mmCIF file of C-alpha atoms in Angstrom:
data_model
loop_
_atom_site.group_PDB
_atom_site.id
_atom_site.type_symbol
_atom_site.label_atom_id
_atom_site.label_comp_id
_atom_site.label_asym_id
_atom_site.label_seq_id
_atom_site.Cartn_x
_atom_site.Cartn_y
_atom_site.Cartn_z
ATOM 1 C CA UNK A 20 143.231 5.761 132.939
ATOM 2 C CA UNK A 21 139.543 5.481 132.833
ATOM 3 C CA UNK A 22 137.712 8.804 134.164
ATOM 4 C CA UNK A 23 136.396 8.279 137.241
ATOM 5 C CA UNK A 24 132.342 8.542 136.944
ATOM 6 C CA UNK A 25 130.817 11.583 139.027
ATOM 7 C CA UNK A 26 127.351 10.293 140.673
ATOM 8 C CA UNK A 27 124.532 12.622 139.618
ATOM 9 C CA UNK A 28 122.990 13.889 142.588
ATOM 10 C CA UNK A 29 119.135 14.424 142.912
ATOM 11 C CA UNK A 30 118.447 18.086 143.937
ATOM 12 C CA UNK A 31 115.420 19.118 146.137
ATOM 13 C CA UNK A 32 113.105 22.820 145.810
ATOM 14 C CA UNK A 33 112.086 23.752 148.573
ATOM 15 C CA UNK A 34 108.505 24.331 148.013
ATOM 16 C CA UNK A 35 107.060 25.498 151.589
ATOM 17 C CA UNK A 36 107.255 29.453 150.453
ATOM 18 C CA UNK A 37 105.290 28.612 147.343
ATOM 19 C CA UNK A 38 103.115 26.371 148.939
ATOM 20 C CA UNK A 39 102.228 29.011 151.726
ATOM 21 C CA UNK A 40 101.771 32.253 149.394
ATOM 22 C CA UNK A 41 99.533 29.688 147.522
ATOM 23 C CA UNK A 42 97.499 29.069 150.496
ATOM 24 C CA UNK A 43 97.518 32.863 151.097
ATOM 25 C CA UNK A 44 95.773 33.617 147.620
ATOM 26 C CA UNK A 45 93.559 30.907 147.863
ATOM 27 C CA UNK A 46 92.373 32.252 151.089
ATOM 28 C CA UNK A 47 92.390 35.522 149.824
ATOM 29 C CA UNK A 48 90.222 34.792 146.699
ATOM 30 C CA UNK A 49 87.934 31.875 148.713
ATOM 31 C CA UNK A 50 86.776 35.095 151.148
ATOM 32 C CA UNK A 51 86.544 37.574 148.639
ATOM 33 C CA UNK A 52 84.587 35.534 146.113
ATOM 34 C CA UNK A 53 80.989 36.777 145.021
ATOM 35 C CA UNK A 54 78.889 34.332 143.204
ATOM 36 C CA UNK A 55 76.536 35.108 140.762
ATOM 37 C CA UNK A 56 72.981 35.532 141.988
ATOM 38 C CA UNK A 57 70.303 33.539 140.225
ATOM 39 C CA UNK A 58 68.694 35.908 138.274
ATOM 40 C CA UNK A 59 72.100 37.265 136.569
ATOM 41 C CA UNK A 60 73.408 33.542 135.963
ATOM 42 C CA UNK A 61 69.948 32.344 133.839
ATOM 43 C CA UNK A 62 69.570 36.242 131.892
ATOM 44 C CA UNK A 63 70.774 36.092 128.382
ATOM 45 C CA UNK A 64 72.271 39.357 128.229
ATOM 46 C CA UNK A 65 75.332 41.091 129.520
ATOM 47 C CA UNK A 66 74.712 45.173 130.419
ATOM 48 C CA UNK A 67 77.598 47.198 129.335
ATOM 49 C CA UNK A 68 77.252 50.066 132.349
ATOM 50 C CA UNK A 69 78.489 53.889 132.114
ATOM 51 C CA UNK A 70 81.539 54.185 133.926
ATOM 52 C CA UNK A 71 82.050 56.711 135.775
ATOM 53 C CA UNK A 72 84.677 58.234 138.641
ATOM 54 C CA UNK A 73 85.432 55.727 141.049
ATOM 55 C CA UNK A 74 84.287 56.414 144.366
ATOM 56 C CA UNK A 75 82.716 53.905 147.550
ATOM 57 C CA UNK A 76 79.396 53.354 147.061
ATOM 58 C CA UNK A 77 77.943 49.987 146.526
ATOM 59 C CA UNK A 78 74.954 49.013 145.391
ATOM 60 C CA UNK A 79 72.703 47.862 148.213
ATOM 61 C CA UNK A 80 72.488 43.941 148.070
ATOM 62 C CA UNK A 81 68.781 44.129 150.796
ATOM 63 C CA UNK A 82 65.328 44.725 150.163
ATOM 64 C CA UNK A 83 66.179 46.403 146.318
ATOM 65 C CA UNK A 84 64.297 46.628 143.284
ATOM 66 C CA UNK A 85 66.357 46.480 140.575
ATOM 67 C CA UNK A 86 64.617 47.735 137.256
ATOM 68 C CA UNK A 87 66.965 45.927 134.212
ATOM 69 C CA UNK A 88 67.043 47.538 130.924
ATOM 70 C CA UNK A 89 69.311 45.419 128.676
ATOM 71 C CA UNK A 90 69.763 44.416 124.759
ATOM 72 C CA UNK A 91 68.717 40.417 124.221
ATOM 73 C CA UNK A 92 72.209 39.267 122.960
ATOM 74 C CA UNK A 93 70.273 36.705 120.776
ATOM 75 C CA UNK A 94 67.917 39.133 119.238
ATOM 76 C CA UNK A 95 69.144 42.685 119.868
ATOM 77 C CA UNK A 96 65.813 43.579 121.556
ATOM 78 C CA UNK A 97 65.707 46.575 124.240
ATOM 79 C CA UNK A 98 63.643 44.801 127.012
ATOM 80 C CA UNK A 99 62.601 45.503 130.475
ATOM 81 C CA UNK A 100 63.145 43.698 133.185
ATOM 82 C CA UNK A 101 62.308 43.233 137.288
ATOM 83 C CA UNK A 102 64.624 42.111 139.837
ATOM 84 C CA UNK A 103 63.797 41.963 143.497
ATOM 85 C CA UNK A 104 66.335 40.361 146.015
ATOM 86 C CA UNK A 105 64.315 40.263 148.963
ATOM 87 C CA UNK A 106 62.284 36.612 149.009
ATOM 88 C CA UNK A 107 59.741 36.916 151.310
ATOM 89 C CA UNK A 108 58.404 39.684 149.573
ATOM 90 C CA UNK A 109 59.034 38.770 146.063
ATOM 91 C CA UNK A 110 56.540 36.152 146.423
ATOM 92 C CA UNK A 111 53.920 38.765 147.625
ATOM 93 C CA UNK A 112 54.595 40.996 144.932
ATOM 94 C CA UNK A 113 55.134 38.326 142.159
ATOM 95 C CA UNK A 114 52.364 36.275 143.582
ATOM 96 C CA UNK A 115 49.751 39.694 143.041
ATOM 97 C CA UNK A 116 50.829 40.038 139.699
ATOM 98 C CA UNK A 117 48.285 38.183 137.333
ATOM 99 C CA UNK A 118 49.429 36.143 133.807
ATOM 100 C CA UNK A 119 52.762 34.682 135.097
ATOM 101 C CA UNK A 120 53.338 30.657 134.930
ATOM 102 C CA UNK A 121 54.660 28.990 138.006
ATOM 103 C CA UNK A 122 57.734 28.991 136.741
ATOM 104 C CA UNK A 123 57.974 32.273 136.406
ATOM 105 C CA UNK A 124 56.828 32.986 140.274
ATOM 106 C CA UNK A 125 59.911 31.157 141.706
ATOM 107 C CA UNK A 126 62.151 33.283 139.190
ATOM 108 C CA UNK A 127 64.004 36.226 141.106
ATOM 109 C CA UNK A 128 63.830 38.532 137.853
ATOM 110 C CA UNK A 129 61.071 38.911 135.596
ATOM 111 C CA UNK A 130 60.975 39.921 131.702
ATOM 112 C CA UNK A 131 57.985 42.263 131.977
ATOM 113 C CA UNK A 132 56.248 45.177 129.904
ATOM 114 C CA UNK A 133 56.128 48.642 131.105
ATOM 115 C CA UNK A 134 52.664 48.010 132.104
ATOM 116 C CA UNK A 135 53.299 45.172 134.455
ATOM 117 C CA UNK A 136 56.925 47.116 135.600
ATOM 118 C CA UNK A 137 54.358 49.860 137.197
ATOM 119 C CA UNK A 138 52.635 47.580 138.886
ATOM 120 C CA UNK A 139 55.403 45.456 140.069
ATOM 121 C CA UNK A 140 56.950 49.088 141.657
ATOM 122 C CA UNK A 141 53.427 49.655 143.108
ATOM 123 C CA UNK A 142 53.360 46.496 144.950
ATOM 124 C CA UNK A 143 57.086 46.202 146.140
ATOM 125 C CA UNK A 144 56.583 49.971 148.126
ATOM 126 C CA UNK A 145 53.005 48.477 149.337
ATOM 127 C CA UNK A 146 55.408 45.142 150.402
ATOM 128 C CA UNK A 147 57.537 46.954 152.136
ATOM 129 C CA UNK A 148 57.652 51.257 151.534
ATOM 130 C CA UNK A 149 61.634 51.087 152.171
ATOM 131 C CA UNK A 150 62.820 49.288 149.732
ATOM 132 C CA UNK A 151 65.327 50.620 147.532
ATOM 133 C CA UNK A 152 65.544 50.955 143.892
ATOM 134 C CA UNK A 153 68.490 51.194 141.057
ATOM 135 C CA UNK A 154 68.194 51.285 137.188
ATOM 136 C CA UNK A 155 70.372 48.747 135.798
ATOM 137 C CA UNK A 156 70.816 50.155 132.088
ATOM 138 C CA UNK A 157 72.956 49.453 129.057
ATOM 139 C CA UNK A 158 74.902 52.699 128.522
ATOM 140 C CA UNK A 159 73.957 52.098 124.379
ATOM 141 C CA UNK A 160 70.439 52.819 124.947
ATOM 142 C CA UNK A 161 68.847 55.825 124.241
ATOM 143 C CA UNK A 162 67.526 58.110 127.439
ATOM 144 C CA UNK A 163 63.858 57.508 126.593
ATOM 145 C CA UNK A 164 64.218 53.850 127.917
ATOM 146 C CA UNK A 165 65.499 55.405 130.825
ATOM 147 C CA UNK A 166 62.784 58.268 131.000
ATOM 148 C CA UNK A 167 60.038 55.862 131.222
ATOM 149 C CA UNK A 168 61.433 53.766 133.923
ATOM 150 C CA UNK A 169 62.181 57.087 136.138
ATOM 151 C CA UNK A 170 58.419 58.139 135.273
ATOM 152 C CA UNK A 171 57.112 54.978 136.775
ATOM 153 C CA UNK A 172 59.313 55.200 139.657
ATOM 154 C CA UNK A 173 58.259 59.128 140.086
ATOM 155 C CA UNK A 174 54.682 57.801 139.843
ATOM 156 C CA UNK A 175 54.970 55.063 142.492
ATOM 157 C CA UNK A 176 56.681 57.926 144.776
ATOM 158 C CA UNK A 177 59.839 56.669 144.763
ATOM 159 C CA UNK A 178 61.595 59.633 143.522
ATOM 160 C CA UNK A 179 64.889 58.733 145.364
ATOM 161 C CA UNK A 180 66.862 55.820 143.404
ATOM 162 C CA UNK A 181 70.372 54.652 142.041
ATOM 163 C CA UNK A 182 71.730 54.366 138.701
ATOM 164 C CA UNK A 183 74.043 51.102 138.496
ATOM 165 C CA UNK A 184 77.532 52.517 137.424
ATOM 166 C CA UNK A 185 81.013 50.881 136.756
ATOM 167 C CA UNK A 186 84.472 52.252 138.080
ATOM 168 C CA UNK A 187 85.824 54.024 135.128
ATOM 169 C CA UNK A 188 89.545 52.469 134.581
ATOM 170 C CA UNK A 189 88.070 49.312 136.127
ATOM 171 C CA UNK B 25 111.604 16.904 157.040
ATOM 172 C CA UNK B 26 113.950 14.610 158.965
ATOM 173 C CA UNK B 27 115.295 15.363 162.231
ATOM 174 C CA UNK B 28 114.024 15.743 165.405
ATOM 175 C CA UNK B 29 112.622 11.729 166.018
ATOM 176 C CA UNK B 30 115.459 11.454 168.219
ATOM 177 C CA UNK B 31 114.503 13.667 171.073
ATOM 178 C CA UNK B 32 111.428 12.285 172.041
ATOM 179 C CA UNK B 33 112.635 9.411 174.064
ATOM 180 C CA UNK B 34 110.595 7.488 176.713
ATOM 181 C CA UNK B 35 113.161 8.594 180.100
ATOM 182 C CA UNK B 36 114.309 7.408 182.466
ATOM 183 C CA UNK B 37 118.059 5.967 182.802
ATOM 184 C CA UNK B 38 119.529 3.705 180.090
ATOM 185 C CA UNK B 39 120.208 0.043 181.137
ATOM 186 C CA UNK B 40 123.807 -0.935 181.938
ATOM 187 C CA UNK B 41 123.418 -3.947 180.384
ATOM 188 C CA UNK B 42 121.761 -2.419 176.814
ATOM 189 C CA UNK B 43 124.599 -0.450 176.884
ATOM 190 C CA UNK B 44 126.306 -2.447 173.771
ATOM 191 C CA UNK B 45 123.029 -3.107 171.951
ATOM 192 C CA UNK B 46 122.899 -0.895 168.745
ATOM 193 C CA UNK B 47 119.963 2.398 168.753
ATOM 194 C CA UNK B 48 118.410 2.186 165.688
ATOM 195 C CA UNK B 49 118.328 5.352 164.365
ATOM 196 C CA UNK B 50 114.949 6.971 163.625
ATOM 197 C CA UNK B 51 114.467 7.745 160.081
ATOM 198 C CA UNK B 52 112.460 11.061 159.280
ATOM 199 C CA UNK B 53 109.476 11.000 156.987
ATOM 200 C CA UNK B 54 108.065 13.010 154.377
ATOM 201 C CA UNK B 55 104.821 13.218 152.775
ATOM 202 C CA UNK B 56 104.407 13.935 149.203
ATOM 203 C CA UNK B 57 102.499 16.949 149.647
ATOM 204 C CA UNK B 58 102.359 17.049 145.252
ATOM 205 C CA UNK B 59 98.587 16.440 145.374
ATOM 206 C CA UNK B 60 97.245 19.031 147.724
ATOM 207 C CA UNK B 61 99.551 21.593 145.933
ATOM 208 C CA UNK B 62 97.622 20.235 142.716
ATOM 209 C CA UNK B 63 94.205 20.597 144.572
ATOM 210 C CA UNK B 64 95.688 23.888 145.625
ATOM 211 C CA UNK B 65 96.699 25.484 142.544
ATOM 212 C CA UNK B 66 93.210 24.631 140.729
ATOM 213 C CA UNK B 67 91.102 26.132 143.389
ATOM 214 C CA UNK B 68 93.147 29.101 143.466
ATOM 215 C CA UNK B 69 92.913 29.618 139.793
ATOM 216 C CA UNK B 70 89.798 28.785 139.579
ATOM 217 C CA UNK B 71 88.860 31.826 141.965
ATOM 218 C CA UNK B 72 91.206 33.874 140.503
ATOM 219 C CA UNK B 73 89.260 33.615 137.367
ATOM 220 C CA UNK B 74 86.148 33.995 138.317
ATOM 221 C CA UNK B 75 86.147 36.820 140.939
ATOM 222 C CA UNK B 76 85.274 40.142 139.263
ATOM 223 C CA UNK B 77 87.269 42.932 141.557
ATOM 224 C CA UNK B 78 85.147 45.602 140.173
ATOM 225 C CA UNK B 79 81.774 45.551 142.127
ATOM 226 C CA UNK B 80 79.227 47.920 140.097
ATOM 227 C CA UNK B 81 79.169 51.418 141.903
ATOM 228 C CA UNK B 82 75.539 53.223 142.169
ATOM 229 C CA UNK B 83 75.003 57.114 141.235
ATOM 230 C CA UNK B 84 72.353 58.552 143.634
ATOM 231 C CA UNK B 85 69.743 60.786 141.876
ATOM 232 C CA UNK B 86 66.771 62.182 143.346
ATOM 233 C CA UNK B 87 64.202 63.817 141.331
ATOM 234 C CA UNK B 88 61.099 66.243 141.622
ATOM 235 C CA UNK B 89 57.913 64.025 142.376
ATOM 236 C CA UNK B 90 54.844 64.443 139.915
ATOM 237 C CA UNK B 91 53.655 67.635 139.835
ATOM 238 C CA UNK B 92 50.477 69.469 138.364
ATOM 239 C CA UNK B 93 51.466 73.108 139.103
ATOM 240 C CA UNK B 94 54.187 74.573 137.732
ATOM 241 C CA UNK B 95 56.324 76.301 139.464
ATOM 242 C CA UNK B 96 58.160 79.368 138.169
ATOM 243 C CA UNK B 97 61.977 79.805 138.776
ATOM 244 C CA UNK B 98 63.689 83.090 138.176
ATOM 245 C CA UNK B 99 66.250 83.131 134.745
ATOM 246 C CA UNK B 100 68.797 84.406 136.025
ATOM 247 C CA UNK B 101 68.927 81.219 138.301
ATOM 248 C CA UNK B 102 68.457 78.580 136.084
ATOM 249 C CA UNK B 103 72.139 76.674 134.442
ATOM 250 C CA UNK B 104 70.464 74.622 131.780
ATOM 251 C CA UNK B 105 72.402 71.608 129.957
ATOM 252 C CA UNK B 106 70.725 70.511 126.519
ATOM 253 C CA UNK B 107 71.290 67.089 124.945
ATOM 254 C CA UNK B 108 70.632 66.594 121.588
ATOM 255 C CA UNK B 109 69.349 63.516 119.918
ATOM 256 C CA UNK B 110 72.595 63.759 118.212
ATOM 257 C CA UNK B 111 74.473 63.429 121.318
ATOM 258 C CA UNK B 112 75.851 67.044 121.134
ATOM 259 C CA UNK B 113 75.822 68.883 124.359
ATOM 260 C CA UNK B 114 74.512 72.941 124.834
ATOM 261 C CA UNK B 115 74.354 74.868 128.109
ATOM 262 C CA UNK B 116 73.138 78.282 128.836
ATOM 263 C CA UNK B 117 71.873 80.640 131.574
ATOM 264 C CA UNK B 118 68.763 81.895 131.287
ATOM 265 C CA UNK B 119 67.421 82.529 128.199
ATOM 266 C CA UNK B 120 70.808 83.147 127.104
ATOM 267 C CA UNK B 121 71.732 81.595 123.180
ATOM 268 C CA UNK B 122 72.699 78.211 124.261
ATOM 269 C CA UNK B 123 76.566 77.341 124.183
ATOM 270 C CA UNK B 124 78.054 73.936 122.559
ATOM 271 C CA UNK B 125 80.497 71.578 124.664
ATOM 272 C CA UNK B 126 82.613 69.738 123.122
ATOM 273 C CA UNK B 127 82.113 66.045 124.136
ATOM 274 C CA UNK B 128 85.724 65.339 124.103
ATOM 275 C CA UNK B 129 86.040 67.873 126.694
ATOM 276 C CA UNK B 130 83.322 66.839 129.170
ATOM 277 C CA UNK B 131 85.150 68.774 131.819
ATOM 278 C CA UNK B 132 83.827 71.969 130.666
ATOM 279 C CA UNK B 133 80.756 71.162 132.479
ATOM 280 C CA UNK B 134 82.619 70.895 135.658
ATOM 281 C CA UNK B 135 84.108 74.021 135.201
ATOM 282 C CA UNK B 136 80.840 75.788 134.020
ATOM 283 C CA UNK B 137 78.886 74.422 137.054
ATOM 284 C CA UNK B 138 81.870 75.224 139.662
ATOM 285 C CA UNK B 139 82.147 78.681 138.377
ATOM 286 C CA UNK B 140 78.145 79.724 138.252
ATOM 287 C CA UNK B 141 77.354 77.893 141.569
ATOM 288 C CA UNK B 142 80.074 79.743 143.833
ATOM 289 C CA UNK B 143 79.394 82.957 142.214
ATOM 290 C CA UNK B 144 78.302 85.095 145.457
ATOM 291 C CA UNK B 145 74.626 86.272 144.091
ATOM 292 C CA UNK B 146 73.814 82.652 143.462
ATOM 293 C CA UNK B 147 75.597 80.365 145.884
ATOM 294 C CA UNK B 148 72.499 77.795 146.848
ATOM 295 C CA UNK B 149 70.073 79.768 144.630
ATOM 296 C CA UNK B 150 71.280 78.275 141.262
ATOM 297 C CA UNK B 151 68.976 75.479 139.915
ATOM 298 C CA UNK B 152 71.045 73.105 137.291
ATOM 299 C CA UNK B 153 68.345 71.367 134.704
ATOM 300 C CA UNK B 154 70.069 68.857 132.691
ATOM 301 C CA UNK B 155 67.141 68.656 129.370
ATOM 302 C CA UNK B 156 67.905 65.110 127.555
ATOM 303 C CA UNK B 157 66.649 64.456 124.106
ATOM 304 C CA UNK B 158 64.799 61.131 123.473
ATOM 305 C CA UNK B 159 67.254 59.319 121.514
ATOM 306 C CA UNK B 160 70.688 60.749 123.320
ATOM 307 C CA UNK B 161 72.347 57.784 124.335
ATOM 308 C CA UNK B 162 72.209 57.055 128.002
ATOM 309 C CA UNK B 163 75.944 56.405 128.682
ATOM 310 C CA UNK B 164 76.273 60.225 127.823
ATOM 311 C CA UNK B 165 74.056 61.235 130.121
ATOM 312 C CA UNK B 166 75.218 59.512 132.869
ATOM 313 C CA UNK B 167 78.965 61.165 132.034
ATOM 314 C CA UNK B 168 77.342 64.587 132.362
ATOM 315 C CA UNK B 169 76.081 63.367 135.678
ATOM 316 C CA UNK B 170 79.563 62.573 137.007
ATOM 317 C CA UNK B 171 81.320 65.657 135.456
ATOM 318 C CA UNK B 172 78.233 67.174 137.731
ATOM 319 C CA UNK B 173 78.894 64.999 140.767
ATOM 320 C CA UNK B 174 82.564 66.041 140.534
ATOM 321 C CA UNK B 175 81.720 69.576 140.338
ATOM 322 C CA UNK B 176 79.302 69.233 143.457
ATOM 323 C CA UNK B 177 82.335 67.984 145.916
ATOM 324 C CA UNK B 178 84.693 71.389 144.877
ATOM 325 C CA UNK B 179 81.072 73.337 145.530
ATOM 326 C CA UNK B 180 80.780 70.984 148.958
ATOM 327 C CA UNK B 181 84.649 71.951 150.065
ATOM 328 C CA UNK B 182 84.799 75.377 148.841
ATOM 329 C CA UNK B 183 81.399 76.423 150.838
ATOM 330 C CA UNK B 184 82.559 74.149 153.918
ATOM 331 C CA UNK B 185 86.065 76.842 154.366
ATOM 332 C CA UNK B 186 83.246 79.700 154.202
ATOM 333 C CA UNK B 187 81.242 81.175 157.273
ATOM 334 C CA UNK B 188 78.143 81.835 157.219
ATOM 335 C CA UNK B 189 77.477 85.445 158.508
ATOM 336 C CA UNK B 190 73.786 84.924 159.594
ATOM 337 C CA UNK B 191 74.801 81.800 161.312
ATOM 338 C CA UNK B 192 78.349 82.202 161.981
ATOM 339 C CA UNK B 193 78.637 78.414 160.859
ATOM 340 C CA UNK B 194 80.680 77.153 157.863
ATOM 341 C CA UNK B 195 78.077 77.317 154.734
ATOM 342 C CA UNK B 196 75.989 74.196 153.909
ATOM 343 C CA UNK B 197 75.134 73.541 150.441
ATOM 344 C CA UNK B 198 71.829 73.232 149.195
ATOM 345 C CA UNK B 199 71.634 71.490 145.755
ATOM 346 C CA UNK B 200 69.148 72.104 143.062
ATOM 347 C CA UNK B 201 69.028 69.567 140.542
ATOM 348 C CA UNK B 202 66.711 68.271 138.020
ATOM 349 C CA UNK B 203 66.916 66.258 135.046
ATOM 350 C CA UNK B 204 63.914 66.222 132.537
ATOM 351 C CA UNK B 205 63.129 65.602 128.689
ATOM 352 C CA UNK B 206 63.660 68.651 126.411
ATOM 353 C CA UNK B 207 60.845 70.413 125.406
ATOM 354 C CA UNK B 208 59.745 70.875 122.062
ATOM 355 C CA UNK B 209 61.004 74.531 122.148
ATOM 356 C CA UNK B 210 64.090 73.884 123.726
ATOM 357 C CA UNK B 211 64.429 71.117 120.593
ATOM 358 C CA UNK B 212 63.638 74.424 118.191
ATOM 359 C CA UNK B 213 66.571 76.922 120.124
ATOM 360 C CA UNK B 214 69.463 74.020 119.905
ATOM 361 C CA UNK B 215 68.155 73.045 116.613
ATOM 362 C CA UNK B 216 70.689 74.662 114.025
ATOM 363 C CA UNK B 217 73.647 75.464 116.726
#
């Protein structure tokens, strides 16, 4: 007697759970998303930060001055450099400052000498006397990199400032 | 997805003579949902690899402004942490002979800083100067910092479960920090230690 055949049957997965904790994380990660800014997408080096102790403070994302000392990843130089995240007044500062190509004006961060970095402090507090400042430093450097952009801040009176830190165990 | 066609109806009473015509039975739909679960699935991993949890953290410091005048502290209140070019780390009170830490045990300068802060005859008198050589690398630096910071919340607590007897108020804390280059002469007292 000839076995009688068993019809395969097509199964369905539900997917509507999947589907919705999908949804949830994509949310989730849409919201929480931070973009690079300009300046840190077209810089050609990365800054390996101290880490410290994790605690709550952020770094303040208006009216800062962020003084960038970093390694070139292409030719190991230590360099200097300027951010400042407030528009309006980086065009007054970068506008007073003479030698740079227009090119360079509509940058938000500026490669600049030690020299120039004094004056670019001078004229941000003359901009605007609240703004904040942070040292942005690679944690390989040695402290008289460091030194010299604390003496310029000291000098332009701004004696109160923030080093940029990551969480330890981050 | 199929189901539930049936109830929506248009009312009213059925016809007596409809009565033997067939209802066609409404057929449920379902929409193949496969390409916004694609769409889905990219975006999310795209986000997923490109947000970075870990936003940098800042480390407030606030230091002395330019001086010409010096100004004289006593010895006995001064907690002074040397860094050598070298990297290796020295403290000492005073004019005492300076002391080495070991930098695998960067506590110690909790500890040190805790204990010579709450002692009685120099709670909110003790000045900590942390000298840095030229060359010490930054990243130490900044750990010495945060072993500093750490020791400053125990101060913080400890004073805050205190009264004050002048005030009959819990203690504040007044911190006295500074962080400068090392002098040639403090270079010539860590040299051989």
């Amino acid at each position: 007697m000839p076995k009688v055949k068993k019809k395969r049957v097509g199964f369905t997965i539900d997917m509507t759970p999947l589907v919705d904790i999908t949804f949830l994380l994509l949310t989730f990660f849409m919201f929480t998303a931070k973009f690079k800014s300009e300046a840190e997408s077209e810089q050609k080096f990365t800054i390996q930060r101290p880490r410290v102790t994790p605690d709550t403070t952020t770094i303040p994302q208006n009216d800062i001055g962020i003084i960038k000392i970093a390694i070139d990843s292409a030719t190991n130089d230590t360099n200097y450099y300027y951010e400042l995240a407030n528009e309006t007044d980086r065009q007054k500062v970068w506008g007073a400052v003479k030698g740079l190509t227009d090119q360079q004006r509509t940058q938000q961060q500026l490669k600049v000498t030690p020299e120039v970095l004094n004056e670019l402090v001078r004229d941000t507090r003359l901009v605007r006397p609240n703004t904040k400042f942070a040292i942005d430093a690679d944690k390989r450097l040695s402290f008289k990199w460091i030194n010299d952009a604390m003496n310029i801040l000291r000098k332009n009176q701004a004696t109160v400032f923030n080093f940029v830190t990551d969480k330890k165990g981050a | 997805m199929s189901g539930g066609g049936g109830a929506l109806t248009t009312g009213g009473k059925p016809k007596r003579g409809s009565s033997k015509r067939k209802t066609k039975k409404r057929v449920g739909f379902r929409i193949d949902m496969t390409p916004l679960v694609d769409i889905t699935f990219l975006l999310l991993t795209f986000f997923m690899f490109t947000t970075t949890m870990a936003a940098p953290q800042v480390m407030e410091m606030s230091i002395p402004p330019e001086i010409t005048e010096k100004v004289e502290v006593k010895e006995s209140e001064l907690l002074s942490f040397y860094v050598r070019d070298d990297g290796a780390l020295f403290y000492a009170m005073g004019n005492d002979t300076p002391e080495r830490i070991d930098l695998k045990n960067l506590k110690e300068v909790k500890d040190v800083s805790i204990r010579e802060n709450l002692k009685p005859e120099l709670e909110n008198k003790l000045i900590i100067a942390l000298k840095v050589a030229e060359q010490a690398p930054y990243g130490e630096v900044v750990d010495i910092l945060d072993q500093l910071n750490q020791a400053e919340g125990v101060i913080v607590d400890k004073l805050k479960n205190e009264i004050d007897p002048a005030t009959g108020k819990p203690k504040e804390r007044k911190r006295r920090f500074t962080i400068a280059p090392l002098l040639p002469e403090e270079i010539n007292l860590i040299k051989g230690l």
